[in-house]
Amino acid sequence: MVERIVAAAEDVVAERGYDGTSTNRVATRAGVSPGSLYQYFPDKDALITEVLDRYVTALEARISAAFPGRLGPDLSPASIRGVVSELVDALAERPALLRVLSERLPRTAGHRRVAFAQRIDNVTTTALRFRNGPDPLVPVEAVAWVVVRTVEHVAISYVLEEPDLERSMVVDELCTLVSAYLRLRAAP
Amino acid sequence: MVERIVAAAEDVVAERGYDGTSTNRVATRAGVSPGSLYQYFPDKDALITEVLDRYVTALEARISAAFPGRLGPDLSPASIRGVVSELVDALAERPALLRVLSERLPRTAGHRRVAFAQRIDNVTTTALRFRNGPDPLVPVEAVAWVVVRTVEHVAISYVLEEPDLERSMVVDELCTLVSAYLRLRAAP
Amino acid sequence: MVERIVAAAEDVVAERGYDGTSTNRVATRAGVSPGSLYQYFPDKDALITEVLDRYVTALEARISAAFPGRLGPDLSPASIRGVVSELVDALAERPALLRVLSERLPRTAGHRRVAFAQRIDNVTTTALRFRNGPDPLVPVEAVAWVVVRTVEHVAISYVLEEPDLERSMVVDELCTLVSAYLRLRAAP
Amino acid sequence: MVERIVAAAEDVVAERGYDGTSTNRVATRAGVSPGSLYQYFPDKDALITEVLDRYVTALEARISAAFPGRLGPDLSPASIRGVVSELVDALAERPALLRVLSERLPRTAGHRRVAFAQRIDNVTTTALRFRNGPDPLVPVEAVAWVVVRTVEHVAISYVLEEPDLERSMVVDELCTLVSAYLRLRAAP
DNA sequence: TATGAATGAGCTTTCATTCAT
DNA sequence: AATGAATGAAAGCTCATTCAT
């Protein structure tokens, strides 16, 4: 039941965006009565949050798996390229949901997204610390934060803006950008 | 009158977001009758578009002014820092509007925002070409696109996420990132 | 529920005419919420169309039943009188609805009304042909059309104008008129 | 000024019907401010009444002129044909206004129309009395009423329904109908 | 548990009318 | 006299939510 509802909601959200998603429409699509919907979700927002939450979870799984050694401390160019490439692929799979997620970020499912980003921040921070050792001159938290936002949003922009640029070229440049920066931020 | 309405709409949009902005609410806030609103704006969307448009215009003006020599081809670290710093300041001034603008990107005022970003793309492309000369090995369009998105979205993320990081530190890192990358992308 | 709504709408339409019938007014009169109305009718027009449609249906049923032999080819004075008399009675029953029907003829339920009139045209044409045989000198379609409009509109005028004339007298004259004409238009 | 307003209103009413005629639209069309309109007409209805009133007046003038001897007592077939033919022509000139007049009959300008019809009733009654002498067996008022309504509404129906019938044929039949009836209703 | 009819506040928009200028 | 900005009641309609069954 919950599955049917969430699946229907996913479709509707992807097709019609946040505002175009009415509880009645979801219920109809799920072949369920509007009342039933409220047996499992307190309100509309909770339902859509669930949809976006699942999306973020799936995204997390895919991206985490791309980190060699499960989010390990590897920051070599090859590893970076693998992660970035996988990230773009993952985001490109459901652009409609990505768009809704980007639009509605702070209100509902934003928490999950931010939480995920922060986890990546931590992993990156750890990796930097591991590589650099205790170096008070490099603000690793800030470095990690900037790098993670850069990769995240450039990838998202590429998927949503659909600029007239080759995917591989953009991925190359993004990797070059990140590698150049991280090389600079590694202890000498 | 138009000023009163737009000002009220600005407040309401900032406070309650796009969907929470009802024409009646704006009219009430402006101390004006709902009908008056339609003497100056054909519909709700036109009103909100006007609000976001003004915001984008103000942003543009401030950021453009930050480019030494009027968006000139200067890409020195000092110039980059000036622009980035001004960008963060400008974005930080009305975070609520920025949030709505980010949410509603593709529908309404998004055009303006995208158009502005593309103009910056062009300026950056020109600057790179100027600096590099005709070098077929560097894909200047992609470089410009990546750099501009990076700066734009890292700055936006900083304003909207309010991470526990010093502003100057983030700006420093962002500049370091961009400078390192552009140095690499300059002809040898 | 549908019954309650339609009944209320009937009252309101009869009392206040087409434009004076607002969905809220109907809902209030029916003791029902405005939303409920839209569970059964897609919009205001559909509701009023339903009201007028029912009225036309009832009218049709009554008048058709008055034709001896179910709209048969009988055009004797007695048959004419029966039909005309019944027509006036039927129309006189809900003058307010008749007025709205006349006002709104071409837009909505007018189709039904026109369609009904055309059916009567056909019946009359057939009856005339049956009586006359193939007589190229008498334009039976035109004869039928003129006769049917005459009876229809004189009856309607009598009901809506309420002239200071005895009902039976007007019916007599109308029948005389029609009989004289049809006698003339019969083959010699 | 009044002329400009009424002329504009005439156009708008003919183009968009009663409901589609808003005071603002009329004012705009007349190149006049909405306020000015209320200097000459107490409300919207008064304005449209004026429009329809003028239309009825023009109709009256044309039709009256068609009566040989200025609405004289002549009821010969030739005279009937002249009047009927002129009536159809007159009505066919502004079908849009005729439609509005028919739709809105009882509320506003209906008085004028009814009053005109009654004047024709009187003329016809007088003519019948003149021809028949004091004959208590023929209810001249009813005869006149029926004849006038017949001619009026058959003509209107022809103009508004646009049936697939030759104009001259319908006029012929209508005249035949009237003549047959009146011959019968003349004193022997 | 599941239903779905019913709700009603709230939405965007129109337009006849007024009144300070 | 003429203006036209301003009005505000009311319109048609939507949809998140409830509750008797």
mmCIF file with all atom_site columns, C-alpha atoms (C1' of nucleotides) in Angstrom, chain B residues 1 32-36 39-40, chain F residues 4-11:
data_model
loop_
_atom_site.group_PDB
_atom_site.id
_atom_site.type_symbol
_atom_site.label_atom_id
_atom_site.label_alt_id
_atom_site.label_comp_id
_atom_site.label_asym_id
_atom_site.label_entity_id
_atom_site.label_seq_id
_atom_site.pdbx_PDB_ins_code
_atom_site.Cartn_x
_atom_site.Cartn_y
_atom_site.Cartn_z
_atom_site.occupancy
_atom_site.B_iso_or_equiv
_atom_site.pdbx_formal_charge
_atom_site.auth_seq_id
_atom_site.auth_comp_id
_atom_site.auth_asym_id
_atom_site.auth_atom_id
_atom_site.pdbx_PDB_model_num
ATOM 1  C CA    . MET B 1 1  ? 1.262   52.626 -6.304  1.00 0.00 ? 1  MET B CA    1
ATOM 2  C CA    . VAL B 1 32 ? -4.524  48.172 -1.499  1.00 0.00 ? 32 VAL B CA    1
ATOM 3  C CA    . SER B 1 33 ? -7.555  46.424 -2.914  1.00 0.00 ? 33 SER B CA    1
ATOM 4  C CA    . PRO B 1 34 ? -7.071  43.185 -4.804  1.00 0.00 ? 34 PRO B CA    1
ATOM 5  C CA    . GLY B 1 35 ? -8.463  44.793 -7.910  1.00 0.00 ? 35 GLY B CA    1
ATOM 6  C CA    . SER B 1 36 ? -5.806  47.514 -7.969  1.00 0.00 ? 36 SER B CA    1
ATOM 7  C CA    . GLN B 1 39 ? -4.451  47.436 -12.944 1.00 0.00 ? 39 GLN B CA    1
ATOM 8  C CA    . TYR B 1 40 ? -0.695  47.128 -13.063 1.00 0.00 ? 40 TYR B CA    1
ATOM 9  C "C1'" . DG  F 2 4  ? -9.238  57.192 -14.477 1.00 0.00 ? 4  DG  F "C1'" 1
ATOM 10 C "C1'" . DA  F 2 5  ? -7.177  55.175 -10.431 1.00 0.00 ? 5  DA  F "C1'" 1
ATOM 11 C "C1'" . DA  F 2 6  ? -9.096  52.724 -6.944  1.00 0.00 ? 6  DA  F "C1'" 1
ATOM 12 C "C1'" . DT  F 2 7  ? -12.404 49.904 -5.128  1.00 0.00 ? 7  DT  F "C1'" 1
ATOM 13 C "C1'" . DG  F 2 8  ? -14.262 45.512 -3.123  1.00 0.00 ? 8  DG  F "C1'" 1
ATOM 14 C "C1'" . DA  F 2 9  ? -17.828 42.333 -3.471  1.00 0.00 ? 9  DA  F "C1'" 1
ATOM 15 C "C1'" . DA  F 2 10 ? -18.442 38.468 -5.775  1.00 0.00 ? 10 DA  F "C1'" 1
ATOM 16 C "C1'" . DA  F 2 11 ? -17.504 35.175 -9.175  1.00 0.00 ? 11 DA  F "C1'" 1
#
